[in-house]
C-alpha atoms as one frame of an Amber mdcrd trajectory, in Angstrom:
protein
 171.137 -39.173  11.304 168.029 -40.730  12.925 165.738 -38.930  11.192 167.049
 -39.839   7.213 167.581 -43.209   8.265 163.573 -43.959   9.530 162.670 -42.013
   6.339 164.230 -44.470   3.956 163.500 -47.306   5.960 159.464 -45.932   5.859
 159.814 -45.092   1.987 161.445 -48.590   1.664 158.394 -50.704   3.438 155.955
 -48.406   1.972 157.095 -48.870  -1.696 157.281 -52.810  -1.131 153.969 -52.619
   0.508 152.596 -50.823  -2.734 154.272 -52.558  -5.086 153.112 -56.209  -3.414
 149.642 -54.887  -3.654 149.891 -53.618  -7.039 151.774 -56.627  -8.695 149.132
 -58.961  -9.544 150.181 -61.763 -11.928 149.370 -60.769 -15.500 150.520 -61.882
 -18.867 151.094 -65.699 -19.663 150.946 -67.661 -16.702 151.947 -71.171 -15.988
 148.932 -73.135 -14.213 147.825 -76.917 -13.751 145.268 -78.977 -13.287 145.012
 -82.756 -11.704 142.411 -84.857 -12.674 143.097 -88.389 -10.670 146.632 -89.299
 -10.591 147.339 -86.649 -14.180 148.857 -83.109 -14.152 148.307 -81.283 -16.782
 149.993 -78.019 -17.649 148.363 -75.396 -18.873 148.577 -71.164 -19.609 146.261
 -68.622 -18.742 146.718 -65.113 -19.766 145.334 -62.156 -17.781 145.440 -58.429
 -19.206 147.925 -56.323 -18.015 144.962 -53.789 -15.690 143.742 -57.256 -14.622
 142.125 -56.677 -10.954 140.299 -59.381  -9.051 137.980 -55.880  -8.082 135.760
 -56.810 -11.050 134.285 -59.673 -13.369 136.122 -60.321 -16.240 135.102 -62.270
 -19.766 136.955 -65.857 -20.052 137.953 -67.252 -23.402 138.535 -71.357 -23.348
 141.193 -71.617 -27.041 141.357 -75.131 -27.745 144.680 -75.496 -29.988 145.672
 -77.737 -33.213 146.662 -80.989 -33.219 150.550 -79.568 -34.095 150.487 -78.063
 -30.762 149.639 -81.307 -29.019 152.312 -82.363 -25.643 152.817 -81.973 -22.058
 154.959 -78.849 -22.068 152.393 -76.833 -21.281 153.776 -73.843 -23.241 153.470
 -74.333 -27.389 150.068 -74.331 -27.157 150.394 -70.468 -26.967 152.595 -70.501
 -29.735 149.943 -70.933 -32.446 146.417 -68.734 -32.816 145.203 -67.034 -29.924
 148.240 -67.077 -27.818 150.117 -65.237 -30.916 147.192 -62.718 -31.679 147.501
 -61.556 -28.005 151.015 -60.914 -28.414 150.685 -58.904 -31.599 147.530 -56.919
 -30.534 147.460 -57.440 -26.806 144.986 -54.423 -26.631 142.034 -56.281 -28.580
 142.070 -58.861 -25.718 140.506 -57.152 -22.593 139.770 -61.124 -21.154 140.727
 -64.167 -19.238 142.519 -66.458 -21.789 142.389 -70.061 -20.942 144.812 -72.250
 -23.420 144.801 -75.740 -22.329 146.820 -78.413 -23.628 145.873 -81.510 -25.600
 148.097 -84.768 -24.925 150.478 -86.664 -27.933 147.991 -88.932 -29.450 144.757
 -87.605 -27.928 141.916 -85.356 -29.417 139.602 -82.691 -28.184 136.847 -85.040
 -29.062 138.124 -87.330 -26.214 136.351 -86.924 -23.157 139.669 -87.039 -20.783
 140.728 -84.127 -22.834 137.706 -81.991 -22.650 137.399 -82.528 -18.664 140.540
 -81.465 -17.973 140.013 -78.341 -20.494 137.222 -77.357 -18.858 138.696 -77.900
 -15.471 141.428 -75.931 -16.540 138.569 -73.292 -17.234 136.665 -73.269 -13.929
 139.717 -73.110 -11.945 140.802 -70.080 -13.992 136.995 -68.132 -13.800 137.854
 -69.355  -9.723 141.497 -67.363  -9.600 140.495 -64.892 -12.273 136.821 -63.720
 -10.829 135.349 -64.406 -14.153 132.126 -63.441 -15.207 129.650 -66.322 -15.706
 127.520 -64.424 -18.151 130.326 -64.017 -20.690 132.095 -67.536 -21.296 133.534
 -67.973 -24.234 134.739 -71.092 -26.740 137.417 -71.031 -29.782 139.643 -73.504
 -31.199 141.379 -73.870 -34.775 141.264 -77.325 -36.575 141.277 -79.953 -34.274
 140.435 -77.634 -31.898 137.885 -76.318 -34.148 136.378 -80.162 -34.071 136.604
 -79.593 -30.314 134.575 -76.533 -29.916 132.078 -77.949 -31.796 131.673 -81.274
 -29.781 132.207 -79.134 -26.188 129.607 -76.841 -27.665 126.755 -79.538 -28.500
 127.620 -81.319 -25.014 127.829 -78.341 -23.203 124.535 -76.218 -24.185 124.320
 -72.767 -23.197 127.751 -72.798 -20.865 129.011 -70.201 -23.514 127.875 -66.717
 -24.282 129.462 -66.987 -28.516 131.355 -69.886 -29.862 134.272 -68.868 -32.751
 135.015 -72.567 -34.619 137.957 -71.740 -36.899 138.498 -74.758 -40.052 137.109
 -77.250 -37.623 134.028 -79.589 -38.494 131.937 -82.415 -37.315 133.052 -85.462
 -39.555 136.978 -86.060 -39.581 138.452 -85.352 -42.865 139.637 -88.723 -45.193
 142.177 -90.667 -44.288 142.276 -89.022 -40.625 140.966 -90.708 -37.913 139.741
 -88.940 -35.071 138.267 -90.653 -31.852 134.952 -89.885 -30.857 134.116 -87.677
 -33.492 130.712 -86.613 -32.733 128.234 -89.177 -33.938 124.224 -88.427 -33.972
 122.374 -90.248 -31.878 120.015 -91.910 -34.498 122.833 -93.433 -37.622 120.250
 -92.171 -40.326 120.382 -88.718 -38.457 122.173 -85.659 -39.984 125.185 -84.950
 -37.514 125.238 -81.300 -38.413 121.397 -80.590 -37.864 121.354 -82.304 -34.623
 124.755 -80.314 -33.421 123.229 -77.078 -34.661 119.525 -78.042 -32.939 121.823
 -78.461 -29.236 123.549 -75.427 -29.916 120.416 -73.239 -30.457 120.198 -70.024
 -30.242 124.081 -69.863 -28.978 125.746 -66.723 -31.104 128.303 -68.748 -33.972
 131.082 -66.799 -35.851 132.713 -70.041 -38.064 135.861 -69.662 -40.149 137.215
 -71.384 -42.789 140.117 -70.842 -45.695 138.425 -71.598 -48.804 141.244 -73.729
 -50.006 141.780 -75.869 -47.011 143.430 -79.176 -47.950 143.334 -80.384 -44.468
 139.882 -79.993 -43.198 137.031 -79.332 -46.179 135.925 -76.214 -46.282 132.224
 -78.137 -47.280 132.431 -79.219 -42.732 131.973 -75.043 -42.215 129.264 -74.548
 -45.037 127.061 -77.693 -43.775 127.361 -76.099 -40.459 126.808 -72.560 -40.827
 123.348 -73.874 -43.508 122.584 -76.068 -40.787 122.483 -73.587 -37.827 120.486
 -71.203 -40.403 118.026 -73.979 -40.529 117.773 -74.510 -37.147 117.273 -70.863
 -36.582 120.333 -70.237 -34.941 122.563 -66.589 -34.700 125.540 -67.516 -37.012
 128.065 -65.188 -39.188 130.855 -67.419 -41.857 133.888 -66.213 -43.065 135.452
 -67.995 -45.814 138.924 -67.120 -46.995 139.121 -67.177 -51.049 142.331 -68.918
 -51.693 143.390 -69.432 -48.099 144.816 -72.639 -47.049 145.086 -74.788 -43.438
 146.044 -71.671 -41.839 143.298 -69.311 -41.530 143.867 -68.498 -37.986 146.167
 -65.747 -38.385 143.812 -63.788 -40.014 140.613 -64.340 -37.984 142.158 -62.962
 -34.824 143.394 -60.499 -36.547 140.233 -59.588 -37.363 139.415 -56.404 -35.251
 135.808 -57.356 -35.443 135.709 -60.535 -33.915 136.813 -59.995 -30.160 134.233
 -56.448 -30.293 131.626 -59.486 -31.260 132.557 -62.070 -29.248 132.733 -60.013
 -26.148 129.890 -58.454 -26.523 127.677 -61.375 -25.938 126.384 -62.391 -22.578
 124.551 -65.194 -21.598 120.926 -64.603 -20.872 120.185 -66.181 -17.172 116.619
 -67.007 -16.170 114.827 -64.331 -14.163 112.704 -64.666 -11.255 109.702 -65.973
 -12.219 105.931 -64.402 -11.687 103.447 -65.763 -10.048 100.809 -66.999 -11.739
């Protein structure tokens, strides 16, 4: 009786062994981050073959103001969070989905430093790549990636601003929208001259009545101008909402992950 008894004790400790090493958190995942005496939730999903054996791409979604709170979980609800759900195999990354507090903005620097806290503790726990960081957001989150973006130049590898813009829309009032540094200067040039050479996919439902469709257009003629990599999508007769259908485009994670940040080389002697 010795004999089956060490046999299913050994197959016991061996399966639990195997399964501990094997069962590395993936899917949503509740995180936070404290930044002086605030905790603030957040999610991060990981891909189900997520393995800390190699680098993985990171994706920093900045959500709409709708999705504003301290929950920590409806921020996933809305966008990214519900394209992963519905084609989970188009998103081989790190998703980082911070959450923006009742009555604040992504424009607010509190809120961006604890998003992008949020973000370097995840690249930290995730083994993220640092050569393929990524930005998105949709409408106020869209004004977000733009600001993080211009103050933040060449931290990201391809930036995806979805009905987002640089001046708030009438009769909404957002704090710190990005001003330019001379009053007479134009706001979108001098965005589009920080963010360079940085690879721009912007997307916009033509018949926005929340955000102007005209905030995309001046920015995608302005990073033309300024010689900068930039594809626009404009929704005929789409509304608010164009979210749903840019993440479901299959394109746009094949794009977006295939840009990497080009780091300085070792330089020759002269």
């Amino acid at each position: 009786m010795r004999k089956p008894v060490l046999l299913v004790l050994f197959n016991a400790v061996f399966f639990a062994l195997t399964s501990s090493a094997l069962g590395a958190e993936t899917g949503f995942l509740d995180r936070a981050v404290k930044i002086g005496a605030e905790n603030y939730r957040y999610q991060v999903y990981a891909p189900r073959d997520w393995s800390k054996e190699r680098k993985w791409p990171v994706i920093l979604f900045l959500h709409g103001a709708g999705e504003r709170g301290d929950d920590g979980l409806v921020q996933t609800e809305v966008g990214i969070g519900a394209a992963i759900r519905r084609y989970v195999d188009r998103f081989p990354a790190i998703v980082v989905m911070p959450q923006c507090r009742k009555e604040q903005w992504w424009t607010q620097d509190a809120m961006q430093e604890q998003a992008l806290k949020a973000f370097e503790q995840s690249v930290k726990e995730f083994n993220g790549d640092p050569e393929r960081f990524y930005l998105t957001g949709i409408s106020m989150g869209g004004y977000g990636t733009w600001a993080i973006a211009a103050k933040h130049p060449g931290k990201f590898a391809a930036l995806a601003p979805i009905c987002g813009g640089i001046r708030p829309p009438a009769k909404i009032a957002i704090p710190d929208a990005y001003k330019a540094s001379d009053p007479n200067a134009d706001p979108y040039a001098e965005v589009a001259r920080k963010i360079d050479k940085t690879p721009v996919w912007i997307f916009h439902g033509g018949a926005d009545p929340v955000v102007p469709p005209d905030e995309s257009r001046k920015m995608n003629e302005a990073l033309k101008v300024a010689g900068g990599d930039v594809k626009y999508t404009e929704y005929e007769n789409v509304g608010h909402n164009s979210w749903d259908k840019d993440y479901a485009e299959t394109e746009l994670m094949k794009w977006m992950l295939g840009k990497r940040l080009k780091r300085p080389g070792p330089q020759k002697p002269e």
